[in-house]
PDB file of C-alpha atoms and ligand atoms in Angstrom:
ATOM      1  CA  UNK A 964      -6.669  31.108 -54.786  1.00 85.00           C
ATOM      2  CA  UNK A 965      -5.543  31.849 -51.222  1.00 96.00           C
ATOM      3  CA  UNK A 966      -2.173  30.657 -49.914  1.00 98.00           C
ATOM      4  CA  UNK A 967      -1.674  29.116 -46.486  1.00 98.00           C
ATOM      5  CA  UNK A 968       1.491  30.391 -44.789  1.00 98.00           C
ATOM      6  CA  UNK A 969       2.878  29.068 -41.507  1.00 98.00           C
ATOM      7  CA  UNK A 970       4.262  31.601 -39.058  1.00 98.00           C
ATOM      8  CA  UNK A 971       5.174  30.933 -35.408  1.00 97.00           C
ATOM      9  CA  UNK A 972       2.115  29.452 -33.636  1.00 96.00           C
ATOM     10  CA  UNK A 973      -0.349  30.283 -36.430  1.00 98.00           C
ATOM     11  CA  UNK A 974      -1.195  29.651 -40.055  1.00 98.00           C
ATOM     12  CA  UNK A 975      -2.310  32.650 -42.069  1.00 98.00           C
ATOM     13  CA  UNK A 976      -4.511  32.570 -45.107  1.00 98.00           C
ATOM     14  CA  UNK A 977      -3.361  35.223 -47.590  1.00 98.00           C
ATOM     15  CA  UNK A 978      -4.254  36.662 -50.941  1.00 98.00           C
ATOM     16  CA  UNK A 979      -0.937  37.226 -52.772  1.00 98.00           C
ATOM     17  CA  UNK A 980      -1.398  38.544 -56.275  1.00 98.00           C
ATOM     18  CA  UNK A 981       0.539  40.595 -58.836  1.00 98.00           C
ATOM     19  CA  UNK A 982       4.186  41.415 -59.360  1.00 97.00           C
ATOM     20  CA  UNK A 983       6.312  44.423 -58.534  1.00 97.00           C
ATOM     21  CA  UNK A 984       7.001  46.279 -55.324  1.00 97.00           C
ATOM     22  CA  UNK A 985       4.972  44.902 -52.432  1.00 98.00           C
ATOM     23  CA  UNK A 986       1.971  46.415 -50.692  1.00 98.00           C
ATOM     24  CA  UNK A 987       0.866  44.740 -47.477  1.00 98.00           C
ATOM     25  CA  UNK A 988      -2.861  45.292 -46.812  1.00 99.00           C
ATOM     26  CA  UNK A 989      -4.034  44.975 -43.202  1.00 99.00           C
ATOM     27  CA  UNK A 990      -7.765  44.690 -42.658  1.00 98.00           C
ATOM     28  CA  UNK A 991      -9.966  46.202 -39.955  1.00 98.00           C
ATOM     29  CA  UNK A 992     -11.983  44.568 -37.183  1.00 98.00           C
ATOM     30  CA  UNK A 993     -13.832  42.174 -37.446  1.00 98.00           C
ATOM     31  CA  UNK A 994     -13.279  41.723 -41.184  1.00 98.00           C
ATOM     32  CA  UNK A 995     -10.888  39.844 -43.466  1.00 98.00           C
ATOM     33  CA  UNK A 996      -8.707  40.362 -46.541  1.00 98.00           C
ATOM     34  CA  UNK A 997     -11.713  40.698 -48.861  1.00 98.00           C
ATOM     35  CA  UNK A 998     -12.281  44.301 -47.714  1.00 98.00           C
ATOM     36  CA  UNK A 999      -9.325  45.279 -49.967  1.00 98.00           C
ATOM     37  CA  UNK A1000     -10.597  43.633 -53.150  1.00 97.00           C
ATOM     38  CA  UNK A1001     -11.220  46.926 -55.012  1.00 98.00           C
ATOM     39  CA  UNK A1002      -7.677  48.126 -54.283  1.00 98.00           C
ATOM     40  CA  UNK A1003      -6.149  44.754 -55.183  1.00 98.00           C
ATOM     41  CA  UNK A1004      -8.080  44.552 -58.472  1.00 98.00           C
ATOM     42  CA  UNK A1005      -6.505  47.839 -59.537  1.00 98.00           C
ATOM     43  CA  UNK A1006      -3.057  47.859 -57.934  1.00 98.00           C
ATOM     44  CA  UNK A1007      -2.130  44.223 -58.642  1.00 98.00           C
ATOM     45  CA  UNK A1008      -1.742  45.191 -62.304  1.00 98.00           C
ATOM     46  CA  UNK A1009       1.696  46.568 -61.405  1.00 96.00           C
ATOM     47  CA  UNK A1010       2.332  45.750 -57.733  1.00 98.00           C
ATOM     48  CA  UNK A1011       2.524  42.658 -55.603  1.00 98.00           C
ATOM     49  CA  UNK A1012      -0.521  42.898 -53.312  1.00 98.00           C
ATOM     50  CA  UNK A1013      -0.402  40.810 -50.146  1.00 98.00           C
ATOM     51  CA  UNK A1014      -3.554  40.764 -48.055  1.00 98.00           C
ATOM     52  CA  UNK A1015      -3.577  38.354 -45.112  1.00 98.00           C
ATOM     53  CA  UNK A1016      -6.443  37.316 -42.909  1.00 98.00           C
ATOM     54  CA  UNK A1017      -5.030  38.258 -39.516  1.00 98.00           C
ATOM     55  CA  UNK A1018      -4.712  35.617 -36.808  1.00 98.00           C
ATOM     56  CA  UNK A1019      -8.270  34.756 -35.691  1.00 98.00           C
ATOM     57  CA  UNK A1020     -10.010  36.201 -38.767  1.00 98.00           C
ATOM     58  CA  UNK A1021     -11.113  34.885 -42.156  1.00 98.00           C
ATOM     59  CA  UNK A1022      -9.589  31.484 -42.776  1.00 98.00           C
ATOM     60  CA  UNK A1023      -6.503  31.964 -40.577  1.00 98.00           C
ATOM     61  CA  UNK A1024      -6.063  29.930 -37.421  1.00 98.00           C
ATOM     62  CA  UNK A1025      -7.427  31.217 -34.118  1.00 98.00           C
ATOM     63  CA  UNK A1026      -5.418  32.073 -31.018  1.00 97.00           C
ATOM     64  CA  UNK A1027      -7.609  32.087 -27.920  1.00 97.00           C
ATOM     65  CA  UNK A1028      -7.399  34.625 -25.107  1.00 98.00           C
ATOM     66  CA  UNK A1029      -5.812  37.857 -26.278  1.00 98.00           C
ATOM     67  CA  UNK A1030      -3.833  38.898 -29.359  1.00 98.00           C
ATOM     68  CA  UNK A1031      -1.998  42.214 -28.907  1.00 98.00           C
ATOM     69  CA  UNK A1032      -1.360  44.768 -31.651  1.00 98.00           C
ATOM     70  CA  UNK A1033       2.353  43.982 -31.155  1.00 98.00           C
ATOM     71  CA  UNK A1034       1.671  40.305 -31.881  1.00 98.00           C
ATOM     72  CA  UNK A1035      -0.283  41.118 -35.041  1.00 98.00           C
ATOM     73  CA  UNK A1036       2.613  43.360 -36.195  1.00 98.00           C
ATOM     74  CA  UNK A1037       5.154  40.627 -35.513  1.00 98.00           C
ATOM     75  CA  UNK A1038       2.922  38.181 -37.433  1.00 98.00           C
ATOM     76  CA  UNK A1039       3.158  40.489 -40.457  1.00 98.00           C
ATOM     77  CA  UNK A1040       6.957  40.610 -40.216  1.00 98.00           C
ATOM     78  CA  UNK A1041       7.002  36.794 -39.938  1.00 98.00           C
ATOM     79  CA  UNK A1042       4.732  36.593 -42.970  1.00 98.00           C
ATOM     80  CA  UNK A1043       7.171  38.736 -45.008  1.00 98.00           C
ATOM     81  CA  UNK A1044       9.999  36.457 -43.842  1.00 98.00           C
ATOM     82  CA  UNK A1045       8.039  33.372 -44.898  1.00 98.00           C
ATOM     83  CA  UNK A1046       7.409  34.936 -48.319  1.00 98.00           C
ATOM     84  CA  UNK A1047      11.131  35.841 -48.480  1.00 98.00           C
ATOM     85  CA  UNK A1048      10.328  39.523 -49.006  1.00 98.00           C
ATOM     86  CA  UNK A1049      13.360  41.430 -47.777  1.00 97.00           C
ATOM     87  CA  UNK A1050      12.752  44.724 -49.605  1.00 97.00           C
ATOM     88  CA  UNK A1051      10.859  47.367 -47.608  1.00 98.00           C
ATOM     89  CA  UNK A1052       7.111  47.393 -48.332  1.00 98.00           C
ATOM     90  CA  UNK A1053       4.271  49.877 -48.282  1.00 98.00           C
ATOM     91  CA  UNK A1054       1.864  48.919 -45.500  1.00 98.00           C
ATOM     92  CA  UNK A1055      -1.771  49.965 -45.914  1.00 98.00           C
ATOM     93  CA  UNK A1056      -3.906  49.476 -42.796  1.00 98.00           C
ATOM     94  CA  UNK A1057      -7.488  50.366 -41.971  1.00 98.00           C
ATOM     95  CA  UNK A1058      -8.669  51.070 -38.422  1.00 98.00           C
ATOM     96  CA  UNK A1059      -7.435  48.080 -36.379  1.00 98.00           C
ATOM     97  CA  UNK A1060      -5.059  47.598 -39.321  1.00 98.00           C
ATOM     98  CA  UNK A1061      -3.788  51.093 -38.489  1.00 98.00           C
ATOM     99  CA  UNK A1062      -3.338  50.227 -34.778  1.00 98.00           C
ATOM    100  CA  UNK A1063      -1.199  47.336 -36.022  1.00 99.00           C
ATOM    101  CA  UNK A1064       0.632  49.639 -38.452  1.00 98.00           C
ATOM    102  CA  UNK A1065       1.792  51.854 -35.540  1.00 98.00           C
ATOM    103  CA  UNK A1066       3.358  48.807 -33.922  1.00 98.00           C
ATOM    104  CA  UNK A1067       4.851  47.642 -37.210  1.00 98.00           C
ATOM    105  CA  UNK A1068       6.428  51.096 -37.680  1.00 98.00           C
ATOM    106  CA  UNK A1069       7.858  50.953 -34.175  1.00 97.00           C
ATOM    107  CA  UNK A1070       9.102  47.367 -34.186  1.00 98.00           C
ATOM    108  CA  UNK A1071       9.975  46.785 -37.862  1.00 98.00           C
ATOM    109  CA  UNK A1072      10.768  50.276 -39.205  1.00 98.00           C
ATOM    110  CA  UNK A1073      13.467  49.029 -41.581  1.00 98.00           C
ATOM    111  CA  UNK A1074      10.845  46.961 -43.442  1.00 98.00           C
ATOM    112  CA  UNK A1075       8.704  50.007 -44.276  1.00 97.00           C
ATOM    113  CA  UNK A1076       9.096  52.382 -47.169  1.00 96.00           C
ATOM    114  CA  UNK A1077       5.652  53.950 -46.964  1.00 97.00           C
ATOM    115  CA  UNK A1078       2.599  53.907 -44.743  1.00 98.00           C
ATOM    116  CA  UNK A1079      -1.045  54.317 -45.747  1.00 98.00           C
ATOM    117  CA  UNK A1080      -3.364  54.873 -42.810  1.00 98.00           C
ATOM    118  CA  UNK A1081      -7.073  54.629 -43.520  1.00 98.00           C
ATOM    119  CA  UNK A1082      -9.772  55.531 -40.994  1.00 98.00           C
ATOM    120  CA  UNK A1083      -7.739  54.811 -37.881  1.00 98.00           C
ATOM    121  CA  UNK A1084      -6.780  56.289 -34.518  1.00 98.00           C
ATOM    122  CA  UNK A1085      -3.568  56.866 -32.569  1.00 98.00           C
ATOM    123  CA  UNK A1086      -5.200  57.380 -29.154  1.00 98.00           C
ATOM    124  CA  UNK A1087      -5.735  54.393 -26.859  1.00 98.00           C
ATOM    125  CA  UNK A1088      -9.173  53.353 -25.582  1.00 98.00           C
ATOM    126  CA  UNK A1089     -10.654  55.350 -22.718  1.00 98.00           C
ATOM    127  CA  UNK A1090     -11.223  53.304 -19.542  1.00 98.00           C
ATOM    128  CA  UNK A1091     -14.908  53.056 -20.463  1.00 98.00           C
ATOM    129  CA  UNK A1092     -14.245  51.983 -24.068  1.00 98.00           C
ATOM    130  CA  UNK A1093     -11.730  49.368 -22.885  1.00 98.00           C
ATOM    131  CA  UNK A1094     -14.232  47.983 -20.359  1.00 98.00           C
ATOM    132  CA  UNK A1095     -16.879  47.759 -23.104  1.00 97.00           C
ATOM    133  CA  UNK A1096     -14.474  45.857 -25.340  1.00 98.00           C
ATOM    134  CA  UNK A1097     -13.651  43.367 -22.590  1.00 98.00           C
ATOM    135  CA  UNK A1098     -17.347  42.814 -21.976  1.00 98.00           C
ATOM    136  CA  UNK A1099     -17.954  42.378 -25.706  1.00 97.00           C
ATOM    137  CA  UNK A1100     -15.130  39.824 -25.831  1.00 98.00           C
ATOM    138  CA  UNK A1101     -16.817  37.716 -23.149  1.00 98.00           C
ATOM    139  CA  UNK A1102     -20.281  38.171 -24.652  1.00 98.00           C
ATOM    140  CA  UNK A1103     -19.256  37.225 -28.205  1.00 98.00           C
ATOM    141  CA  UNK A1104     -17.725  33.943 -27.046  1.00 98.00           C
ATOM    142  CA  UNK A1105     -20.969  33.152 -25.186  1.00 97.00           C
ATOM    143  CA  UNK A1106     -23.489  34.231 -27.773  1.00 97.00           C
ATOM    144  CA  UNK A1107     -21.770  34.313 -31.177  1.00 98.00           C
ATOM    145  CA  UNK A1108     -20.509  36.734 -33.817  1.00 98.00           C
ATOM    146  CA  UNK A1109     -23.918  38.165 -34.708  1.00 97.00           C
ATOM    147  CA  UNK A1110     -23.689  40.385 -31.642  1.00 96.00           C
ATOM    148  CA  UNK A1111     -20.645  42.112 -33.112  1.00 97.00           C
ATOM    149  CA  UNK A1112     -22.159  42.328 -36.592  1.00 98.00           C
ATOM    150  CA  UNK A1113     -25.166  44.138 -35.103  1.00 97.00           C
ATOM    151  CA  UNK A1114     -22.941  46.503 -33.124  1.00 95.00           C
ATOM    152  CA  UNK A1115     -20.480  47.370 -35.905  1.00 96.00           C
ATOM    153  CA  UNK A1116     -22.432  47.391 -39.179  1.00 96.00           C
ATOM    154  CA  UNK A1117     -24.464  50.554 -38.447  1.00 94.00           C
ATOM    155  CA  UNK A1118     -21.190  52.463 -37.904  1.00 95.00           C
ATOM    156  CA  UNK A1119     -19.319  51.352 -41.019  1.00 96.00           C
ATOM    157  CA  UNK A1120     -20.869  53.355 -43.858  1.00 94.00           C
ATOM    158  CA  UNK A1121     -21.971  56.901 -44.583  1.00 93.00           C
ATOM    159  CA  UNK A1122     -25.579  57.743 -43.967  1.00 88.00           C
ATOM    160  CA  UNK A1123     -26.689  57.944 -47.569  1.00 85.00           C
ATOM    161  CA  UNK A1124     -28.758  54.892 -48.458  1.00 80.00           C
ATOM    162  CA  UNK A1125     -27.992  53.136 -51.730  1.00 83.00           C
ATOM    163  CA  UNK A1126     -28.317  49.685 -53.223  1.00 89.00           C
ATOM    164  CA  UNK A1127     -24.575  49.306 -53.287  1.00 90.00           C
ATOM    165  CA  UNK A1128     -24.269  50.132 -49.572  1.00 91.00           C
ATOM    166  CA  UNK A1129     -27.012  47.620 -48.709  1.00 93.00           C
ATOM    167  CA  UNK A1130     -25.196  44.936 -50.692  1.00 95.00           C
ATOM    168  CA  UNK A1131     -21.880  45.794 -48.992  1.00 96.00           C
ATOM    169  CA  UNK A1132     -23.525  45.633 -45.566  1.00 96.00           C
ATOM    170  CA  UNK A1133     -25.000  42.215 -46.277  1.00 96.00           C
ATOM    171  CA  UNK A1134     -21.664  41.010 -47.545  1.00 97.00           C
ATOM    172  CA  UNK A1135     -19.828  42.239 -44.429  1.00 98.00           C
ATOM    173  CA  UNK A1136     -22.497  40.664 -42.237  1.00 98.00           C
ATOM    174  CA  UNK A1137     -21.715  37.327 -43.858  1.00 98.00           C
ATOM    175  CA  UNK A1138     -17.968  37.872 -43.301  1.00 98.00           C
ATOM    176  CA  UNK A1139     -18.508  38.688 -39.601  1.00 98.00           C
ATOM    177  CA  UNK A1140     -20.932  35.778 -39.047  1.00 98.00           C
ATOM    178  CA  UNK A1141     -18.326  33.424 -40.517  1.00 98.00           C
ATOM    179  CA  UNK A1142     -15.624  34.735 -38.150  1.00 98.00           C
ATOM    180  CA  UNK A1143     -14.753  32.602 -35.140  1.00 98.00           C
ATOM    181  CA  UNK A1144     -16.033  34.400 -31.985  1.00 98.00           C
ATOM    182  CA  UNK A1145     -12.807  33.455 -30.185  1.00 98.00           C
ATOM    183  CA  UNK A1146     -10.800  35.373 -32.804  1.00 98.00           C
ATOM    184  CA  UNK A1147     -13.053  38.413 -32.400  1.00 98.00           C
ATOM    185  CA  UNK A1148     -12.703  38.202 -28.607  1.00 98.00           C
ATOM    186  CA  UNK A1149      -8.902  37.904 -28.717  1.00 98.00           C
ATOM    187  CA  UNK A1150      -8.505  40.971 -30.951  1.00 98.00           C
ATOM    188  CA  UNK A1151     -10.985  42.949 -28.809  1.00 98.00           C
ATOM    189  CA  UNK A1152      -8.902  42.253 -25.717  1.00 98.00           C
ATOM    190  CA  UNK A1153      -5.771  43.251 -27.622  1.00 98.00           C
ATOM    191  CA  UNK A1154      -7.355  46.520 -28.789  1.00 98.00           C
ATOM    192  CA  UNK A1155      -8.552  47.308 -25.267  1.00 98.00           C
ATOM    193  CA  UNK A1156      -4.928  47.276 -24.099  1.00 98.00           C
ATOM    194  CA  UNK A1157      -3.324  48.964 -27.060  1.00 98.00           C
ATOM    195  CA  UNK A1158      -0.699  51.593 -26.427  1.00 98.00           C
ATOM    196  CA  UNK A1159      -1.029  55.305 -27.066  1.00 98.00           C
ATOM    197  CA  UNK A1160       0.773  55.677 -30.423  1.00 98.00           C
ATOM    198  CA  UNK A1161       0.916  59.496 -30.318  1.00 98.00           C
ATOM    199  CA  UNK A1162       4.335  59.659 -28.587  1.00 97.00           C
ATOM    200  CA  UNK A1163       6.083  57.922 -31.479  1.00 95.00           C
ATOM    201  CA  UNK A1164       4.233  59.405 -34.469  1.00 98.00           C
ATOM    202  CA  UNK A1165       6.972  62.042 -34.855  1.00 97.00           C
ATOM    203  CA  UNK A1166       9.600  59.290 -35.227  1.00 97.00           C
ATOM    204  CA  UNK A1167       7.928  57.619 -38.238  1.00 97.00           C
ATOM    205  CA  UNK A1168      10.120  58.988 -40.981  1.00 93.00           C
ATOM    206  CA  UNK A1169       8.773  57.226 -44.092  1.00 95.00           C
ATOM    207  CA  UNK A1170       6.233  58.962 -46.367  1.00 95.00           C
ATOM    208  CA  UNK A1171       2.664  58.523 -45.166  1.00 97.00           C
ATOM    209  CA  UNK A1172      -0.770  58.947 -46.680  1.00 97.00           C
ATOM    210  CA  UNK A1173      -3.582  59.548 -44.197  1.00 98.00           C
ATOM    211  CA  UNK A1174      -7.089  58.926 -45.577  1.00 98.00           C
ATOM    212  CA  UNK A1175     -10.463  59.263 -43.921  1.00 98.00           C
ATOM    213  CA  UNK A1176     -14.069  58.991 -45.066  1.00 98.00           C
ATOM    214  CA  UNK A1177     -15.774  62.366 -44.647  1.00 97.00           C
ATOM    215  CA  UNK A1178     -18.531  60.784 -42.509  1.00 96.00           C
ATOM    216  CA  UNK A1179     -16.341  58.439 -40.473  1.00 97.00           C
ATOM    217  CA  UNK A1180     -17.894  58.320 -36.986  1.00 96.00           C
ATOM    218  CA  UNK A1181     -15.309  55.924 -35.502  1.00 97.00           C
ATOM    219  CA  UNK A1182     -12.142  57.805 -36.513  1.00 98.00           C
ATOM    220  CA  UNK A1183     -13.415  61.265 -37.476  1.00 98.00           C
ATOM    221  CA  UNK A1184     -11.611  63.551 -39.963  1.00 98.00           C
ATOM    222  CA  UNK A1185     -10.473  66.045 -37.287  1.00 98.00           C
ATOM    223  CA  UNK A1186      -8.737  63.288 -35.350  1.00 98.00           C
ATOM    224  CA  UNK A1187      -7.048  61.917 -38.467  1.00 98.00           C
ATOM    225  CA  UNK A1188      -5.952  65.386 -39.505  1.00 98.00           C
ATOM    226  CA  UNK A1189      -4.178  65.679 -36.131  1.00 98.00           C
ATOM    227  CA  UNK A1190      -2.424  62.356 -36.793  1.00 98.00           C
ATOM    228  CA  UNK A1191      -1.239  63.632 -40.184  1.00 97.00           C
ATOM    229  CA  UNK A1192       0.076  66.824 -38.545  1.00 97.00           C
ATOM    230  CA  UNK A1193       2.167  64.775 -36.107  1.00 98.00           C
ATOM    231  CA  UNK A1194       3.712  62.549 -38.784  1.00 97.00           C
ATOM    232  CA  UNK A1195       6.848  64.126 -40.315  1.00 96.00           C
ATOM    233  CA  UNK A1196       5.994  63.316 -43.971  1.00 94.00           C
ATOM    234  CA  UNK A1197       2.244  62.881 -44.211  1.00 96.00           C
ATOM    235  CA  UNK A1198      -0.388  63.941 -46.690  1.00 95.00           C
ATOM    236  CA  UNK A1199      -3.971  64.080 -45.464  1.00 96.00           C
ATOM    237  CA  UNK A1200      -6.993  63.536 -47.695  1.00 97.00           C
ATOM    238  CA  UNK A1201     -10.723  63.291 -46.933  1.00 97.00           C
ATOM    239  CA  UNK A1202     -12.651  60.815 -49.109  1.00 97.00           C
ATOM    240  CA  UNK A1203     -16.114  62.058 -50.061  1.00 96.00           C
ATOM    241  CA  UNK A1204     -19.276  59.919 -49.911  1.00 93.00           C
ATOM    242  CA  UNK A1205     -17.871  57.523 -47.375  1.00 96.00           C
ATOM    243  CA  UNK A1206     -17.809  56.614 -43.723  1.00 96.00           C
ATOM    244  CA  UNK A1207     -15.407  54.360 -41.827  1.00 97.00           C
ATOM    245  CA  UNK A1208     -14.725  51.951 -44.695  1.00 97.00           C
ATOM    246  CA  UNK A1209     -13.682  54.478 -47.328  1.00 96.00           C
ATOM    247  CA  UNK A1210     -11.686  51.992 -49.475  1.00 98.00           C
ATOM    248  CA  UNK A1211     -14.825  49.873 -49.915  1.00 96.00           C
ATOM    249  CA  UNK A1212     -17.355  52.667 -50.078  1.00 95.00           C
ATOM    250  CA  UNK A1213     -15.493  54.974 -52.451  1.00 96.00           C
ATOM    251  CA  UNK A1214     -12.845  52.814 -54.131  1.00 97.00           C
ATOM    252  CA  UNK A1215     -12.521  55.126 -57.156  1.00 97.00           C
ATOM    253  CA  UNK A1216     -11.205  58.105 -55.176  1.00 97.00           C
ATOM    254  CA  UNK A1217      -9.242  55.884 -52.792  1.00 98.00           C
ATOM    255  CA  UNK A1218      -7.441  54.121 -55.627  1.00 98.00           C
ATOM    256  CA  UNK A1219      -6.482  57.362 -57.379  1.00 96.00           C
ATOM    257  CA  UNK A1220      -4.900  58.618 -54.135  1.00 96.00           C
ATOM    258  CA  UNK A1221      -3.139  55.308 -53.479  1.00 97.00           C
ATOM    259  CA  UNK A1222      -1.679  55.308 -56.994  1.00 96.00           C
ATOM    260  CA  UNK A1223      -0.330  58.867 -56.689  1.00 94.00           C
ATOM    261  CA  UNK A1224       1.193  58.017 -53.323  1.00 95.00           C
ATOM    262  CA  UNK A1225       2.774  54.793 -54.599  1.00 96.00           C
ATOM    263  CA  UNK A1226       4.304  56.625 -57.576  1.00 93.00           C
ATOM    264  CA  UNK A1227       5.740  59.200 -55.234  1.00 92.00           C
ATOM    265  CA  UNK A1228       7.197  56.518 -52.930  1.00 93.00           C
ATOM    266  CA  UNK A1229       8.632  54.735 -55.966  1.00 92.00           C
ATOM    267  CA  UNK A1230      10.312  57.973 -57.055  1.00 88.00           C
ATOM    268  CA  UNK A1231      11.871  58.321 -53.619  1.00 84.00           C
ATOM    269  CA  UNK A1232      10.185  61.576 -52.668  1.00 77.00           C
ATOM    270  CA  UNK A1233       9.863  62.163 -48.937  1.00 67.00           C
ATOM    271  CA  UNK A1234       6.669  64.227 -49.089  1.00 69.00           C
ATOM    272  CA  UNK A1235       3.978  62.912 -51.372  1.00 69.00           C
ATOM    273  CA  UNK A1236       0.854  64.563 -52.804  1.00 62.00           C
ATOM    274  CA  UNK A1237       1.590  68.041 -51.428  1.00 52.00           C
ATOM    275  CA  UNK A1238      -1.669  69.896 -50.881  1.00 51.00           C
TER     276      UNK A1238
HETATM  277  C1  MLT B 943     -12.093  48.639 -37.114  1.00 79.27           C
HETATM  278  O1  MLT B 943     -12.714  49.016 -38.111  1.00 79.27           O
HETATM  279  O2  MLT B 943     -11.042  47.975 -37.215  1.00 79.27           O
HETATM  280  C2  MLT B 943     -12.651  48.961 -35.749  1.00 79.27           C
HETATM  281  O3  MLT B 943     -13.567  50.029 -35.870  1.00 79.27           O
HETATM  282  C3  MLT B 943     -11.567  49.282 -34.770  1.00 79.27           C
HETATM  283  C4  MLT B 943     -12.108  49.581 -33.406  1.00 79.27           C
HETATM  284  O4  MLT B 943     -13.096  48.949 -33.000  1.00 79.27           O
HETATM  285  O5  MLT B 943     -11.511  50.410 -32.708  1.00 79.27           O
END
């Protein structure tokens, strides 16, 4: 049963399940909290798992125009306030969720005790990529979310065909088709303008786990390895048999790595899962 939580100028729909230290799951674009279900099923046995639908996605309210990565990060801090969570949390973000995590680390560092970055990037958009996003934002409002489903779905999974991947693709198509085009447009405009996070990676001093699917074509392993090298306390792992959505495509391996990292954070070690 999802909760509805009011934050300034929006109402977020969240999955809040389990007890223990809190993990805040931040979904990618243009998805919703359900992309974390395999992690939540496992980790909620001994953690509090909080997975919101970001502003404009899932069942949360829509803000028209543009929503910046800074705004999404501030929404997450407001959500923790509304839930009266004052202890630092582990934030786990995928792709756009990672762009938001960089801003959360910069603006709300005291609320973080660990960072899990899945299939994400620290570089900003090139001029060409930003222009394409702005065009997509206008197009999706005119012609509907299917446009984005068709553009994104072929890039989400590894190349190997399987029944499970086909089912996941169909499921994500349904999620995207149910997403308000104005929410998709607002996040696209926000991503087009996102800052270059590389200059502040070296200042993120909590433990970090950097995960990437071995066939991720959106945020490739070499790029994520460079991110891990810039973070002061990061462990880098490549997830086999997966593309951009490693937590969904290979939940078994992902969950084992998340559990080891969470144990290490709990035990107060600065560097987790040494290779
Ligand atoms: C995502 O999965 O969140 C997107 O691939 C992010 C992006 O379009 O840059």
